Amino acid sequence: MKNILFKSLFVLTLAGVISSCSDVIEAPTKSSLDENVIFSTPVLAEGAVMGIHQSFSETNSYRGRFIPFYGLNTDLEWWNSSENTTDDRALLMGYNPIAGSTQMNTENNAWAKMYEGIERANICIRGLRSFGDVENNKELAQLLGEALTLRAFIYLDLVKAWGDVPARFEPLTTETLYLPKSDRDVIYKQIIADLEEAAGLVAWPKENAATQSTERVNNAFVKGFLARTCLYAAGYSQRADGSIRRSNDPELAVDKMYKKAKDACLDVINSKTSTLGSFEQNFKNLCQDKTTTGLESLYELPFSDGRGRVLYTFGVKHKTVDKYTMQAQGGANGPLPTLFYDYDKDDIRRDITCVPYYWDGGVKVSDTQASGGYQVPNKLSQWYFGKLRYEWMSRVVTSTNDDGLNWQVMRLADVYLMAAEAINELEGPGAAAPYLKAVRERAFPGNSAKVEAYMASVTASKDAFFKAIVDERAFEFAGEMLRKADLIRWNLLSAKLSEAKNNLTALANRTGKYAGYPDKIYYKTAADGESLVIYGLEKGHTDAEGAALGYASSKGWFVSDGVNTINDTKINSLYLRNPDERQFWPIWQVFIDASNGTLKNDYGY
Amino acid sequence: MLNQNLIISKMKERRTSGNFTQKVIFCFAMLVFFAGTVLAQTKSISGVVKDASGETIIAASVIVKGTNIGTVTNIDGEFKLNVPANAQTLVVSYVGMKTEEVKISGNVINVTLTDNARMLDEVVAIGYGTARRKDITGSVASLKADALAAIPVTSAIEAISGKLAGVQVTTTEGSPDAEVKIRVRGGGSITGDNKPLFIVDGFPVESISDIAPSDIESMDVLKDASSTAIYGSRGANGVIIVTTKSGKEGKVVVNYNAFTSWKKMANTMPVLGASDYAKWQYELALLKNNGEADSYEKFFGNYEDIDLYDNVPTNDWQNLVFGRTGFTFNHNLSITGGTDKSKFSFSFSNVNDKAIMEMSSFRRDNLTFKFNTKVSKTVTLDFSSRYSNTKIYGGGANEQREVSSADSRLKHAMIYTPFPIKDLTSESGASDDTEVGNLYNPLVNLSDNDQQQFRKTYNMAGSVTWEVFKNFKAKAEVGYDDYSNKNNRFYGMTTYYIKNVPSSTNQNHPAVILTNTDRSTIRSTNTINYDFKKLLSEDHNLNMMVGHEYIWQQSGALTTTVHGLPTGFDSQTSFNLTTQGFANSISNFYDPDDKLLSFFGRANYDYKSKYLLSATFRADGSSKFSAGNKWGYFPSAAAAWRVSGEDFMADSKNWLDDLKLRLSYGTAGNNNIPSGQMTQSFESKTTTWINGFGSYWSASKIMANPDLKWETTITRNVGIDFSLFNSKLSGSIEGYWNSTVDLLINFPIPGTGYDSQYRNMGETRNRGVELSLNWMAINKKNFGLNFSGNIGFNHNKIMSLGLMDDFGASSGWASTEIGVDYWIATGGSVGQMYGYVSDGRYEVSDFKEYNATTKKWILNEGVADASGVIGALRPGSMKLKNLTEGDNIVNVDDRKIIGDANPLHTGGFTMNGRLYNFDLSANFNWSFGNDIYNANKVEYTSTSKYQYRNMITEMESGKRWTNLNADGTLSNDPAELTALNANTTMWSPNMDRYVFSDWAVEDGSFLRLNTLSLGYTLPKSVLNAMKISNLRVYATGYNVFILTNYSGFDPEVSTRRQTALTPGVDYSAYPKSRQFVLGLNLSF
């Protein structure tokens, strides 16, 4: 026995000695795969492209920070609690952000997650180009196009929010780990080229398996997004030296860019792969997770049911859980009070976009169910976006922090209005008119006389038409976080925001175009037990008439206890500093600190 | 060295009480010497051997010099011996005493032996071998079994606390399985794990917490590179060598030790009572809502009725959660025995610990078996096996791999409403963003975060030693270590996890995560040892060892995440019935292997034991680095000079027993990073965030770095060992200077596309002085008293951070509200706290006026505006200092270093006394000069965005600023506010977010009477009647008292350990307990 033990130990020892050559200290990874396998196999490569989406969904990425915060405040939209001017969110959206913002200054913030997405896209692009045989394999070609498009999407947001940013178009190496900012023009040129390449790779809506859903990139979106990118690239913005100007790069000149935008938009419209449909239905589809292509929606960020804060941030507020939602959220952001009154009363977009009430009075039945709930008027100074509503959803949200709605990146109306804008610039209002009219007609169904009259007045000059585009994009896209970037590229940010403050003051005092409204609103709950009937929101309504209606309740709307309901604090919180000095956010301090001295904040920070 | 006094006092016990072991030695010695007795021309001599106190010594060896003729003394200390007629000298020796040579003159020879307190012959483990203490040239601190046995502990590491100079032991919190942080001389890494290398019986292990303290023979801590270099790559942070008990020759001995203890929470923090809580809630409601009380009235009723709360019975949540009496039962049985050919030992230990926190308990079983046999004259075989099984129940008070700090448990016991409030439940504000968020019943919160951990380790090792020819020994060892950890984590209805992580259909249903981690290690070591005795003259000693080692570790984890379990399932039901839920992910992940191939050698030389030299060299090849960087080479050398051995020191012999100077220089390495950092790997992960996709591929969030290489620590050490006045006073002084270069740092690279990257960058330095002293004050027959103590000063400095000058780190306890709160900078040290400087509060005089229209208070010119940090200002708001010139606004730029977690010195001292059969010992330990980041205090005194939370009495009525008039309105009148707050000292708790200021940095210095123990050994006469050789009963108090100015639960704390960058944070630590132990040691 002892002998055996002795011998076996001796053999083992010998084995140990013999194995002592250098390759015994190699240890390759096990639970992973090599790029050549992943990017030559469509199902695996698709998983790698989904890795980019994962970065969007991270807690403080698009999900919790970029989508809720970028795009505010404007002449249409604001943070509904902006009067709390010491809150970092008020600073962030009120054009006075600080690099140490407690909302944003964390290592896992949107900036980091956007670059994480870019790195993942860069790896996908390199992998698909190296191993993917995209010339012969359509599935892999689609994925390459998708990766290129998503990368462009992130870059456009980076440039929108921060101006000049580091340009990373190859996977990181030790040498490229720390890069200084690159001129935004360099990035624009690259992503325009990428999108043009992607347009040759991805399929039109419904053309292949991937493009059945708006949650995957299709050619209509690629081209639409190319147009958007071109308009931004040619537009105004604040430069590092403090000036606000267009690009000096001849490649990004207005004529060239607008031509590209026009061609891309017309390709989309003429392809007839998507249709405008009804304005309301688009948002209902969004709320109901209907992602079929061919309708108005071109592309949506595919948040799963349990992730994302779209409705949570932009929807109509529910103060309690009720039969429509187990999540008492909504209404963090909302339209300016003036927006409702600025709409033409026949514009069907008005009541869909601007909601004066919240939901209250629901009763919890179990962890997954509640009952009741009815509408209660809120206050003049705080409105809600009605494009997103829990009550439109086909499922009940049970999560406490996330609603799972997709973020609609682009819809066909945008392509129409971009086409109108580009063509007006290049060829004048006559050629551009049909594209504006298409959108206008949808907003005034059965009211063609009004549309015709309007079209006649705005096509009078190129300038008038441009102003009409500025207005139309406001009424069409309020709450969709396009306005801020639009105002910047038109160089109208300061002017429009200043005008908005004046309008808010006028509204508060009911002077000028806001004259002629009663002090109070008069309301009752309709027969259905939940919806409101309100009197007092239309021009020409009077308190006398309202009181005579005999509704159950009334509420001081413009004036309460003898005081204007919109006060100066609230109005002034729209912007805390000249917006043109703060067109961009600062790069958050953690990223400056971690940049090895390569990054700095310009624009007067 | 500190244990010597203990050992000596034990020896005394043995001498006087006739300890069993002694009898064994006696019997064996008799046998051995009997056989050797030569029947020649002889004469008979006899005598008695006594010690200095006059007590007879049993089993002292008496040998005729130069022969093998000898005997041992009997039970009465007497010996009888037939010696050759020409015999000249008798050599009389006894373990632990100075050997005496006595001239043989006459037939009766009485001998008195004196204590050899220096214990120079003590054997110390030095890695791949042992050495006598007197031959050591490096810095080694040791603790022997006797010292461990004297203090009943459930974990071996607890026993070291305060006992070894330069070894800082921090028990991070009070849970039974709390991580114990050990730092040998500070530790050189910045982000890396500075934990020392643990070697158990030659085998490197991750932790020694699964070893029963009663199985440990000795623990030796190698501190300088000359001693650690033999472990090369992994020795940079010190090496702790644990040697477990082996069998001994003699008849079978049975030892039984048992103790039982009762424990209570050591400290509580009072919170507001019912009426003060209601009053504050009312004021807070007004403050938060511009004077409107709706949010108060909704839950509490009208202000007019507030006096109803005066007599409302309250729940003492701290008592309900942590208040139960903990109970521990710990026992151990060991059987040892053997012949001169074969020895064995077997031991079984069991610990059963019901902890003070509800649902929390701990159980561990250990089995060990060791067998040693001499196969032939030249071949010896050793075999050992250890098995341990640990079960830990309960989720503890916090966890390191948390989904959100929202789930930390302690805070709920502090901030939950003191009385039940209708409708104010978790559901009324379940989102973490709302004012009621995170307000959960502490007991529900506890059961909703339940956890079970089952840990099994087994280790088997065999070795064969072959003495090929005289003094040339070859040894081959093969060992296998297997570790498995099963972690069952339950997430109940109130957890952040189930509201946010599962897919929407499975949200608000319980979830479990079952993680099975397996790790196995194979080790093969071969050494050749040659003692050059034969080739050298007697004055020269040279010993050389060369060796080779291969360690191959494989590990992986199977993680099963089950979501959507039926609501109402508790933790146990969920673990048992996982099929009732939906598998969200099943991840079977194999880590890259960790392989290490090494070659090493050591030479020890001395001349007349006066001049000692040793040199060590080790080459390590690690699979963690890419080709070209794989191999690290770690040489070291040391010299020592025994001054007392010199002739010119002859005059001092009467007072100086021993004086040795030591000097060493060497390098050791560190590769303590995860495997597989050289190439960017693609990993597949589960997701619940993307429509239509359950998984995705991505590069890992840590960026690969193909250029990684070894981190190297260069150690310089000087030491003096001394022993004075017949060994009454002994000790050592050491100084060291360690530089760590090419630090392996998990460097944050946010914004680049990855979160971090392992890099070699920068350099740190640790310098320090250590002193240990042992003073045997009284040593009489029936009365003894001795003291020992040690102190270590360490100063850590970051010499360089490579590319950068500094960077921040976030402890993250307040999620994103606080951000960076530690600052790592060149010239500083790891553990520097970074925050605002408190300036008390805004007084009425700081304001110009109250503007009734804007409802705002306007600050005076020149008063710093901290509203960006605190929120809207009004008199009583917390005030912060503006540190930057040019503005008058307090913002992130106005933070600075406000605290340092590094102590100036740490140490401990021990007093041992004995009187007749009683023994008494007291162990103190301390830490001086370190700061604690009291995050608890911040959370329990500030509202942040939340409403309805309770606070600690730091903010009770009368102390906190109040804005409340008697009529229930907010006062905005300067004079009135001044009058209301004439006697208040604190600011108002109302602020928009948690603020880390120097107010929350507290002096963490403490002196703790760690154990106080009184024992009684039953007299021999009583025991003999019971056939028992030894029986001692004792009572011990644990954590008897603590002297500290720290206002939190306990200053020995560090709970944010996810990165090494944020030490010394006290956030939601499991409270420590005070313990009373009764136990017995029994041998027969």
GROMACS .gro file of N, CA and C in nm, chain A residues 2 6 13 20 24-27 30-33 38 44 47-48 50-51 54 57-58 85-86 106 113 115-116 119-120 123 172 177-178 215 302-307 309 312 329 364 367 398-401 591 594 596, chain B residues 373 427 431-433 464 476 493 499-500 504 507-508 526 548 550 588-590 593 595 621 623 630 682 687-691 693 696-698 701 703 747 749-755 757 759 803-804 816 856 872:
model
  309
    2LYS      N    1   0.178   0.126   0.096
    2LYS     CA    2   0.268   0.241   0.103
    2LYS      C    3   0.350   0.253  -0.024
    6PHE      N    4   0.375   0.565  -0.270
    6PHE     CA    5   0.506   0.620  -0.300
    6PHE      C    6   0.530   0.627  -0.451
   13THR      N    7   0.491   1.341  -0.968
   13THR     CA    8   0.597   1.440  -0.962
   13THR      C    9   0.670   1.449  -1.094
   20SER      N   10   0.694   2.094  -1.735
   20SER     CA   11   0.745   2.227  -1.707
   20SER      C   12   0.808   2.296  -1.826
   24VAL      N   13   0.289   2.544  -2.081
   24VAL     CA   14   0.198   2.507  -1.972
   24VAL      C   15   0.147   2.631  -1.899
   25ILE      N   16   0.202   2.745  -1.932
   25ILE     CA   17   0.147   2.865  -1.868
   25ILE      C   18   0.071   2.951  -1.970
   26GLU      N   19   0.014   2.884  -2.069
   26GLU     CA   20  -0.082   2.951  -2.156
   26GLU      C   21  -0.221   2.922  -2.102
   27ALA      N   22  -0.308   3.021  -2.101
   27ALA     CA   23  -0.444   2.997  -2.053
   27ALA      C   24  -0.542   3.079  -2.133
   30LYS      N   25  -1.214   3.084  -2.208
   30LYS     CA   26  -1.299   2.969  -2.239
   30LYS      C   27  -1.441   3.010  -2.278
   31SER      N   28  -1.506   3.084  -2.188
   31SER     CA   29  -1.647   3.117  -2.215
   31SER      C   30  -1.656   3.241  -2.304
   32SER      N   31  -1.593   3.234  -2.420
   32SER     CA   32  -1.603   3.348  -2.512
   32SER      C   33  -1.579   3.294  -2.653
   33LEU      N   34  -1.604   3.380  -2.750
   33LEU     CA   35  -1.584   3.337  -2.889
   33LEU      C   36  -1.496   3.438  -2.960
   38ILE      N   37  -1.792   3.498  -3.462
   38ILE     CA   38  -1.912   3.579  -3.439
   38ILE      C   39  -1.956   3.651  -3.566
   44LEU      N   40  -2.508   3.516  -3.459
   44LEU     CA   41  -2.417   3.567  -3.356
   44LEU      C   42  -2.386   3.714  -3.381
   47GLY      N   43  -2.645   3.928  -3.252
   47GLY     CA   44  -2.629   3.946  -3.107
   47GLY      C   45  -2.527   4.054  -3.075
   48ALA      N   46  -2.423   4.063  -3.157
   48ALA     CA   47  -2.322   4.166  -3.133
   48ALA      C   48  -2.378   4.305  -3.161
   50MET      N   49  -2.688   4.382  -3.120
   50MET     CA   50  -2.775   4.410  -3.006
   50MET      C   51  -2.695   4.462  -2.887
   51GLY      N   52  -2.568   4.429  -2.883
   51GLY     CA   53  -2.482   4.483  -2.777
   51GLY      C   54  -2.480   4.635  -2.779
   54GLN      N   55  -2.783   4.746  -2.600
   54GLN     CA   56  -2.767   4.727  -2.456
   54GLN      C   57  -2.711   4.856  -2.393
   57SER      N   58  -2.963   5.112  -2.321
   57SER     CA   59  -3.058   5.080  -2.214
   57SER      C   60  -2.997   5.089  -2.075
   58GLU      N   61  -2.867   5.110  -2.066
   58GLU     CA   62  -2.804   5.117  -1.934
   58GLU      C   63  -2.869   5.229  -1.852
   85THR      N   64  -3.511   7.602  -0.921
   85THR     CA   65  -3.392   7.639  -0.998
   85THR      C   66  -3.261   7.597  -0.935
   86THR      N   67  -3.265   7.545  -0.812
   86THR     CA   68  -3.138   7.496  -0.756
   86THR      C   69  -3.118   7.349  -0.789
  106THR      N   70  -2.136   6.111  -1.354
  106THR     CA   71  -2.102   5.979  -1.303
  106THR      C   72  -2.038   5.899  -1.415
  113LYS      N   73  -2.168   5.572  -2.188
  113LYS     CA   74  -2.244   5.463  -2.250
  113LYS      C   75  -2.258   5.486  -2.401
  115TYR      N   76  -2.020   5.624  -2.582
  115TYR     CA   77  -1.893   5.577  -2.638
  115TYR      C   78  -1.879   5.425  -2.627
  116GLU      N   79  -1.943   5.368  -2.527
  116GLU     CA   80  -1.943   5.222  -2.519
  116GLU      C   81  -2.017   5.165  -2.640
  119GLU      N   82  -1.798   5.200  -2.940
  119GLU     CA   83  -1.693   5.097  -2.942
  119GLU      C   84  -1.752   4.964  -2.990
  120ARG      N   85  -1.871   4.932  -2.940
  120ARG     CA   86  -1.934   4.806  -2.981
  120ARG      C   87  -1.965   4.810  -3.130
  123ILE      N   88  -1.645   4.768  -3.325
  123ILE     CA   89  -1.602   4.628  -3.330
  123ILE      C   90  -1.687   4.549  -3.429
  172LEU      N   91  -1.083   5.060  -3.004
  172LEU     CA   92  -0.977   5.121  -2.924
  172LEU      C   93  -0.851   5.038  -2.922
  177LEU      N   94  -0.649   5.534  -2.693
  177LEU     CA   95  -0.733   5.537  -2.573
  177LEU      C   96  -0.770   5.680  -2.536
  178TYR      N   97  -0.675   5.768  -2.544
  178TYR     CA   98  -0.701   5.907  -2.510
  178TYR      C   99  -0.694   5.992  -2.635
  215GLU      N  100  -3.812   4.831  -3.500
  215GLU     CA  101  -3.706   4.824  -3.400
  215GLU      C  102  -3.571   4.790  -3.462
  302PRO      N  103  -3.543   5.000  -2.941
  302PRO     CA  104  -3.625   4.886  -2.899
  302PRO      C  105  -3.617   4.854  -2.750
  303PHE      N  106  -3.664   4.944  -2.666
  303PHE     CA  107  -3.667   4.910  -2.525
  303PHE      C  108  -3.764   4.795  -2.502
  304SER      N  109  -3.723   4.703  -2.418
  304SER     CA  110  -3.813   4.593  -2.386
  304SER      C  111  -3.923   4.645  -2.293
  305ASP      N  112  -4.023   4.559  -2.267
  305ASP     CA  113  -4.136   4.600  -2.183
  305ASP      C  114  -4.094   4.656  -2.048
  306GLY      N  115  -3.983   4.606  -1.998
  306GLY     CA  116  -3.945   4.645  -1.863
  306GLY      C  117  -3.835   4.748  -1.857
  307ARG      N  118  -3.806   4.812  -1.968
  307ARG     CA  119  -3.693   4.904  -1.967
  307ARG      C  120  -3.728   5.034  -2.039
  309ARG      N  121  -3.770   5.488  -2.000
  309ARG     CA  122  -3.851   5.581  -1.924
  309ARG      C  123  -3.919   5.682  -2.015
  312TYR      N  124  -4.289   5.734  -1.881
  312TYR     CA  125  -4.256   5.777  -1.744
  312TYR      C  126  -4.218   5.924  -1.742
  329GLN      N  127  -4.667   5.741  -1.253
  329GLN     CA  128  -4.562   5.827  -1.306
  329GLN      C  129  -4.615   5.909  -1.422
  364LYS      N  130  -5.555   5.055  -0.546
  364LYS     CA  131  -5.478   4.934  -0.569
  364LYS      C  132  -5.557   4.812  -0.523
  367ASP      N  133  -5.096   4.337  -0.632
  367ASP     CA  134  -4.967   4.385  -0.681
  367ASP      C  135  -4.966   4.409  -0.831
  398THR      N  136  -4.629   4.736  -1.481
  398THR     CA  137  -4.619   4.701  -1.339
  398THR      C  138  -4.485   4.743  -1.280
  399SER      N  139  -4.390   4.770  -1.366
  399SER     CA  140  -4.260   4.814  -1.317
  399SER      C  141  -4.272   4.949  -1.248
  400THR      N  142  -4.187   4.974  -1.150
  400THR     CA  143  -4.196   5.101  -1.081
  400THR      C  144  -4.110   5.209  -1.143
  401ASN      N  145  -4.011   5.170  -1.219
  401ASN     CA  146  -3.917   5.267  -1.272
  401ASN      C  147  -3.917   5.278  -1.424
  591PHE      N  148  -1.529   6.271  -1.684
  591PHE     CA  149  -1.469   6.234  -1.813
  591PHE      C  150  -1.351   6.326  -1.848
  594ALA      N  151  -1.078   6.193  -1.634
  594ALA     CA  152  -1.028   6.063  -1.676
  594ALA      C  153  -0.968   6.065  -1.815
  596ASN      N  154  -0.692   6.196  -1.920
  596ASN     CA  155  -0.547   6.210  -1.928
  596ASN      C  156  -0.508   6.345  -1.988
  978THR      N  157   0.436   0.871   0.802
  978THR     CA  158   0.500   0.743   0.831
  978THR      C  159   0.636   0.735   0.766
 1032GLU      N  160  -4.567   5.057  -0.086
 1032GLU     CA  161  -4.637   5.077  -0.213
 1032GLU      C  162  -4.669   5.223  -0.238
 1036SER      N  163  -4.133   5.377  -0.614
 1036SER     CA  164  -4.026   5.415  -0.704
 1036SER      C  165  -3.913   5.476  -0.625
 1037ASP      N  166  -3.791   5.447  -0.665
 1037ASP     CA  167  -3.678   5.500  -0.592
 1037ASP      C  168  -3.661   5.649  -0.613
 1038ASP      N  169  -3.739   5.707  -0.701
 1038ASP     CA  170  -3.724   5.849  -0.729
 1038ASP      C  171  -3.819   5.936  -0.648
 1069VAL      N  172   0.635   1.284  -0.038
 1069VAL     CA  173   0.733   1.182  -0.005
 1069VAL      C  174   0.868   1.251   0.008
 1081ALA      N  175   0.893   1.543  -0.275
 1081ALA     CA  176   0.794   1.566  -0.380
 1081ALA      C  177   0.657   1.577  -0.314
 1098MET      N  178  -4.031   4.110  -0.258
 1098MET     CA  179  -4.114   4.213  -0.321
 1098MET      C  180  -4.066   4.357  -0.299
 1104LYS      N  181  -3.787   4.517  -0.896
 1104LYS     CA  182  -3.864   4.623  -0.961
 1104LYS      C  183  -3.796   4.672  -1.087
 1105ASN      N  184  -3.671   4.637  -1.102
 1105ASN     CA  185  -3.597   4.697  -1.212
 1105ASN      C  186  -3.528   4.600  -1.306
 1109SER      N  187  -4.066   4.295  -1.788
 1109SER     CA  188  -4.183   4.358  -1.725
 1109SER      C  189  -4.281   4.256  -1.669
 1112GLN      N  190  -4.163   4.146  -1.334
 1112GLN     CA  191  -4.136   4.243  -1.229
 1112GLN      C  192  -4.243   4.229  -1.121
 1113ASN      N  193  -4.204   4.267  -1.001
 1113ASN     CA  194  -4.292   4.252  -0.887
 1113ASN      C  195  -4.331   4.108  -0.858
 1131ASN      N  196   0.837   2.019  -0.597
 1131ASN     CA  197   0.951   1.930  -0.574
 1131ASN      C  198   1.068   2.011  -0.523
 1153HIS      N  199   1.095   2.345  -0.749
 1153HIS     CA  200   1.014   2.371  -0.866
 1153HIS      C  201   0.869   2.356  -0.823
 1155TYR      N  202   0.444   2.389  -0.965
 1155TYR     CA  203   0.348   2.416  -1.071
 1155TYR      C  204   0.209   2.421  -1.008
 1193ASN      N  205  -2.326   2.948  -1.761
 1193ASN     CA  206  -2.218   2.860  -1.717
 1193ASN      C  207  -2.089   2.923  -1.766
 1194PHE      N  208  -2.018   2.984  -1.677
 1194PHE     CA  209  -1.902   3.061  -1.720
 1194PHE      C  210  -1.775   2.998  -1.668
 1195TYR      N  211  -1.685   2.970  -1.760
 1195TYR     CA  212  -1.556   2.918  -1.720
 1195TYR      C  213  -1.452   3.029  -1.728
 1198ASP      N  214  -0.795   2.965  -1.716
 1198ASP     CA  215  -0.717   2.903  -1.609
 1198ASP      C  216  -0.613   3.000  -1.556
 1200LYS      N  217  -0.244   2.970  -1.424
 1200LYS     CA  218  -0.134   2.875  -1.412
 1200LYS      C  219  -0.008   2.948  -1.370
 1226GLY      N  220   0.652   3.205  -1.375
 1226GLY     CA  221   0.587   3.228  -1.504
 1226GLY      C  222   0.437   3.220  -1.484
 1228SER      N  223   0.032   3.263  -1.630
 1228SER     CA  224  -0.054   3.263  -1.750
 1228SER      C  225  -0.132   3.393  -1.762
 1235LYS      N  226   0.562   3.714  -1.928
 1235LYS     CA  227   0.516   3.608  -1.839
 1235LYS      C  228   0.606   3.590  -1.719
 1287PHE      N  229  -1.484   3.825  -2.632
 1287PHE     CA  230  -1.626   3.848  -2.657
 1287PHE      C  231  -1.707   3.761  -2.564
 1292THR      N  232  -2.988   3.963  -2.144
 1292THR     CA  233  -3.045   4.096  -2.127
 1292THR      C  234  -3.197   4.087  -2.115
 1293THR      N  235  -3.253   4.178  -2.037
 1293THR     CA  236  -3.399   4.190  -2.033
 1293THR      C  237  -3.439   4.327  -2.085
 1294TRP      N  238  -3.349   4.394  -2.153
 1294TRP     CA  239  -3.371   4.534  -2.188
 1294TRP      C  240  -3.405   4.558  -2.334
 1295ILE      N  241  -3.381   4.458  -2.418
 1295ILE     CA  242  -3.400   4.481  -2.562
 1295ILE      C  243  -3.514   4.393  -2.611
 1296ASN      N  244  -3.608   4.456  -2.680
 1296ASN     CA  245  -3.720   4.381  -2.734
 1296ASN      C  246  -3.675   4.269  -2.826
 1298PHE      N  247  -3.479   4.021  -2.790
 1298PHE     CA  248  -3.348   3.957  -2.776
 1298PHE      C  249  -3.321   3.925  -2.628
 1301TYR      N  250  -2.695   3.906  -2.581
 1301TYR     CA  251  -2.618   3.983  -2.678
 1301TYR      C  252  -2.470   3.951  -2.659
 1302TRP      N  253  -2.394   3.988  -2.758
 1302TRP     CA  254  -2.249   3.970  -2.751
 1302TRP      C  255  -2.183   4.106  -2.735
 1303SER      N  256  -2.087   4.111  -2.650
 1303SER     CA  257  -2.010   4.235  -2.644
 1303SER      C  258  -1.873   4.207  -2.586
 1306LYS      N  259  -1.649   4.478  -2.026
 1306LYS     CA  260  -1.640   4.621  -1.995
 1306LYS      C  261  -1.501   4.662  -1.948
 1308MET      N  262  -1.125   4.680  -2.055
 1308MET     CA  263  -1.048   4.676  -2.178
 1308MET      C  264  -0.923   4.591  -2.159
 1352PHE      N  265  -0.768   5.053  -1.374
 1352PHE     CA  266  -0.775   5.197  -1.392
 1352PHE      C  267  -0.905   5.238  -1.460
 1354ILE      N  268  -1.142   5.412  -1.697
 1354ILE     CA  269  -1.128   5.486  -1.823
 1354ILE      C  270  -1.267   5.520  -1.877
 1355PRO      N  271  -1.351   5.583  -1.792
 1355PRO     CA  272  -1.487   5.611  -1.838
 1355PRO      C  273  -1.485   5.706  -1.957
 1356GLY      N  274  -1.576   5.686  -2.047
 1356GLY     CA  275  -1.587   5.777  -2.159
 1356GLY      C  276  -1.510   5.732  -2.281
 1357THR      N  277  -1.432   5.626  -2.267
 1357THR     CA  278  -1.357   5.580  -2.382
 1357THR      C  279  -1.430   5.470  -2.456
 1358GLY      N  280  -1.525   5.408  -2.390
 1358GLY     CA  281  -1.591   5.291  -2.448
 1358GLY      C  282  -1.584   5.173  -2.354
 1359TYR      N  283  -1.493   5.180  -2.258
 1359TYR     CA  284  -1.483   5.076  -2.158
 1359TYR      C  285  -1.487   5.142  -2.021
 1360ASP      N  286  -1.514   5.059  -1.920
 1360ASP     CA  287  -1.520   5.115  -1.785
 1360ASP      C  288  -1.380   5.128  -1.724
 1362GLN      N  289  -0.946   4.950  -1.723
 1362GLN     CA  290  -0.843   4.870  -1.787
 1362GLN      C  291  -0.734   4.841  -1.683
 1364ARG      N  292  -0.371   4.810  -1.570
 1364ARG     CA  293  -0.249   4.870  -1.621
 1364ARG      C  294  -0.138   4.857  -1.518
 1408LEU      N  295   0.065   5.813  -1.586
 1408LEU     CA  296   0.023   5.922  -1.673
 1408LEU      C  297  -0.043   6.037  -1.599
 1409MET      N  298  -0.107   6.003  -1.487
 1409MET     CA  299  -0.195   6.101  -1.426
 1409MET      C  300  -0.136   6.156  -1.299
 1421THR      N  301  -2.588   5.802  -0.690
 1421THR     CA  302  -2.515   5.906  -0.761
 1421THR      C  303  -2.518   6.040  -0.688
 1461LYS      N  304  -3.831   8.352  -0.126
 1461LYS     CA  305  -3.690   8.314  -0.117
 1461LYS      C  306  -3.618   8.402  -0.016
 1477ALA      N  307  -3.239   7.490  -0.198
 1477ALA     CA  308  -3.281   7.627  -0.165
 1477ALA      C  309  -3.240   7.661  -0.022
   0.00000   0.00000   0.00000
